[in-house]
């Protein structure tokens, strides 16, 4: 079947639940402006104004990977690193707007595999997170070990979800 998106499989809907399957072109799913364009298109095509939609699940088609974080090449190729702030702020606004446009239906991150950096932040923007017991299911913000702050409010969301002690661990 022809795919309508580069970073996602075609949208599915079962019993009022929309299923958005992450499936980027690389070995792992990563967040990038091109991925953002694709997710905007999915939401405009299938979510906004869809009165039959009762909930939305994000799940990956890739084995052992939900989202591995931001596209490192995109970060390296950005000459003026201040431009990355624009990308991050666009991400914050997107989540805020899309929740409103989707009539505040619940979003669920169905996690199996690595969920790091921006991937964990994506999951934390969802209302619910369900993770498998797969030993390859790991959640974290490893960018902090490189001296980088999580760009999509990870330092804000994580302590609220797991408490300060766990968030620092």
Short mmCIF file of C-alpha atoms in Angstrom, two decimals:
data_model
loop_
_atom_site.label_atom_id
_atom_site.label_comp_id
_atom_site.label_asym_id
_atom_site.label_seq_id
_atom_site.Cartn_x
_atom_site.Cartn_y
_atom_site.Cartn_z
CA UNK A 1 0.00 0.00 0.00
CA UNK A 2 1.20 3.49 -0.83
CA UNK A 3 2.24 5.60 2.13
CA UNK A 4 0.92 9.14 2.29
CA UNK A 5 3.69 10.28 4.65
CA UNK A 6 7.47 9.95 4.86
CA UNK A 7 7.70 9.70 8.67
CA UNK A 8 4.45 7.88 9.45
CA UNK A 9 2.44 4.95 8.18
CA UNK A 10 -1.04 5.77 6.92
CA UNK A 11 -3.53 6.91 9.56
CA UNK A 12 -5.85 4.22 10.91
CA UNK A 13 -9.02 4.48 12.94
CA UNK A 14 -10.58 1.62 14.89
CA UNK A 15 -13.64 2.00 17.11
CA UNK A 16 -13.15 5.76 17.39
CA UNK A 17 -9.45 5.51 18.24
CA UNK A 18 -6.99 7.07 15.80
CA UNK A 19 -3.67 5.27 15.40
CA UNK A 20 -0.62 7.26 14.33
CA UNK A 21 2.27 4.91 13.54
CA UNK A 22 5.71 6.51 13.59
CA UNK A 23 7.86 5.06 10.82
CA UNK A 24 10.57 7.47 9.67
CA UNK A 25 13.01 6.78 6.85
CA UNK A 26 16.00 6.01 9.13
CA UNK A 27 16.83 3.00 11.29
CA UNK A 28 15.17 4.80 14.24
CA UNK A 29 12.47 7.44 14.49
CA UNK A 30 13.85 10.93 15.08
CA UNK A 31 12.25 14.34 15.43
CA UNK A 32 13.03 16.85 12.69
CA UNK A 33 11.31 19.73 10.88
CA UNK A 34 10.39 17.32 8.05
CA UNK A 35 8.78 14.98 10.57
CA UNK A 36 6.91 17.98 11.99
CA UNK A 37 5.57 18.79 8.52
CA UNK A 38 4.30 15.20 8.20
CA UNK A 39 2.60 15.18 11.59
CA UNK A 40 0.95 18.52 10.78
CA UNK A 41 -0.43 16.97 7.60
CA UNK A 42 -1.74 13.89 9.47
CA UNK A 43 -3.50 16.09 12.01
CA UNK A 44 -5.00 18.36 9.37
CA UNK A 45 -6.08 15.38 7.23
CA UNK A 46 -7.47 13.10 9.93
CA UNK A 47 -7.70 14.59 13.42
CA UNK A 48 -8.83 18.23 13.32
CA UNK A 49 -12.61 18.34 12.97
CA UNK A 50 -12.99 14.54 13.15
CA UNK A 51 -16.09 14.22 15.35
CA UNK A 52 -15.83 10.39 15.41
CA UNK A 53 -12.41 10.48 17.07
CA UNK A 54 -12.49 9.63 20.79
CA UNK A 55 -8.76 9.18 21.37
CA UNK A 56 -5.41 9.04 19.62
CA UNK A 57 -2.56 6.53 20.04
CA UNK A 58 1.03 7.15 18.94
CA UNK A 59 2.89 3.91 18.36
CA UNK A 60 5.99 3.00 16.40
CA UNK A 61 6.22 0.56 13.51
CA UNK A 62 9.94 0.16 14.25
CA UNK A 63 11.08 -2.69 16.46
CA UNK A 64 12.62 -1.60 19.77
CA UNK A 65 12.22 2.14 19.03
CA UNK A 66 9.53 4.71 19.79
CA UNK A 67 11.49 7.92 19.11
CA UNK A 68 15.25 8.09 19.67
CA UNK A 69 15.24 11.89 20.07
CA UNK A 70 16.02 14.77 17.77
CA UNK A 71 17.71 14.25 14.42
CA UNK A 72 21.37 14.82 15.37
CA UNK A 73 22.31 15.63 11.75
CA UNK A 74 19.68 18.39 11.73
CA UNK A 75 21.24 19.85 14.89
CA UNK A 76 24.78 19.64 13.45
CA UNK A 77 23.72 21.19 10.14
CA UNK A 78 22.08 24.17 11.85
CA UNK A 79 24.83 26.78 11.57
CA UNK A 80 23.27 29.34 13.89
CA UNK A 81 22.38 27.29 16.97
CA UNK A 82 19.98 30.06 18.08
CA UNK A 83 17.74 28.84 15.23
CA UNK A 84 17.20 25.64 17.23
CA UNK A 85 15.27 27.69 19.79
CA UNK A 86 12.75 28.50 17.05
CA UNK A 87 12.35 24.77 16.32
CA UNK A 88 11.80 24.04 20.02
CA UNK A 89 9.31 26.86 20.48
CA UNK A 90 7.40 25.68 17.40
CA UNK A 91 7.19 22.25 19.04
CA UNK A 92 5.71 23.70 22.24
CA UNK A 93 3.15 25.70 20.31
CA UNK A 94 2.27 22.73 18.11
CA UNK A 95 1.40 20.53 21.09
CA UNK A 96 -0.66 23.28 22.71
CA UNK A 97 -2.56 24.07 19.51
CA UNK A 98 -3.13 20.48 18.44
CA UNK A 99 -4.61 19.48 21.79
CA UNK A 100 -7.14 22.31 21.40
CA UNK A 101 -7.84 21.57 17.73
CA UNK A 102 -8.35 17.87 18.57
CA UNK A 103 -11.05 18.86 21.08
CA UNK A 104 -8.79 17.75 23.93
CA UNK A 105 -9.30 14.05 23.21
CA UNK A 106 -6.83 11.87 25.13
CA UNK A 107 -3.46 11.19 23.51
CA UNK A 108 -1.66 7.96 24.40
CA UNK A 109 1.99 7.09 23.77
CA UNK A 110 2.30 3.31 23.31
CA UNK A 111 6.02 2.81 24.01
CA UNK A 112 8.12 -0.17 23.01
CA UNK A 113 11.85 0.41 22.78
CA UNK A 114 14.11 3.44 23.07
CA UNK A 115 12.28 6.62 23.99
CA UNK A 116 14.94 9.23 24.48
CA UNK A 117 15.29 13.01 24.47
CA UNK A 118 12.60 14.47 22.26
CA UNK A 119 10.97 11.05 22.11
CA UNK A 120 10.38 11.03 25.86
CA UNK A 121 9.24 14.64 25.65
CA UNK A 122 6.75 13.63 22.91
CA UNK A 123 5.45 10.89 25.21
CA UNK A 124 5.22 13.31 28.14
CA UNK A 125 3.06 15.69 26.09
CA UNK A 126 0.58 12.83 25.74
CA UNK A 127 -2.06 12.36 28.42
CA UNK A 128 -1.11 8.74 29.04
CA UNK A 129 1.95 6.59 28.51
CA UNK A 130 1.95 2.81 28.31
CA UNK A 131 5.32 1.04 28.09
CA UNK A 132 6.20 -2.57 27.42
CA UNK A 133 8.48 -4.63 29.62
CA UNK A 134 10.81 -5.18 26.66
CA UNK A 135 14.40 -4.85 28.02
CA UNK A 136 15.06 -2.42 25.15
CA UNK A 137 12.36 -0.08 26.43
CA UNK A 138 14.34 2.73 28.01
CA UNK A 139 13.20 6.25 28.75
CA UNK A 140 15.53 9.15 29.39
CA UNK A 141 16.87 12.57 28.59
CA UNK A 142 20.49 11.72 27.71
CA UNK A 143 21.15 15.14 26.18
CA UNK A 144 21.64 16.53 29.69
CA UNK A 145 24.89 14.54 29.89
CA UNK A 146 26.09 16.53 26.86
CA UNK A 147 25.26 19.83 28.53
CA UNK A 148 22.07 20.33 26.50
CA UNK A 149 18.71 21.18 28.00
CA UNK A 150 15.75 19.13 26.77
CA UNK A 151 14.14 21.29 24.09
CA UNK A 152 10.47 20.33 24.53
CA UNK A 153 9.94 21.01 28.24
CA UNK A 154 11.37 17.73 29.53
CA UNK A 155 12.73 19.40 32.65
CA UNK A 156 9.24 20.76 33.33
CA UNK A 157 7.17 17.64 32.58
CA UNK A 158 9.39 14.88 34.02
CA UNK A 159 9.36 15.97 37.69
CA UNK A 160 5.59 16.49 37.53
CA UNK A 161 5.14 12.92 36.27
CA UNK A 162 7.66 10.98 38.35
CA UNK A 163 8.70 13.32 41.16
CA UNK A 164 11.96 15.23 41.60
CA UNK A 165 14.00 12.36 43.03
CA UNK A 166 13.27 10.03 40.08
CA UNK A 167 13.64 12.85 37.55
CA UNK A 168 17.17 13.56 38.80
CA UNK A 169 18.16 9.86 38.72
#
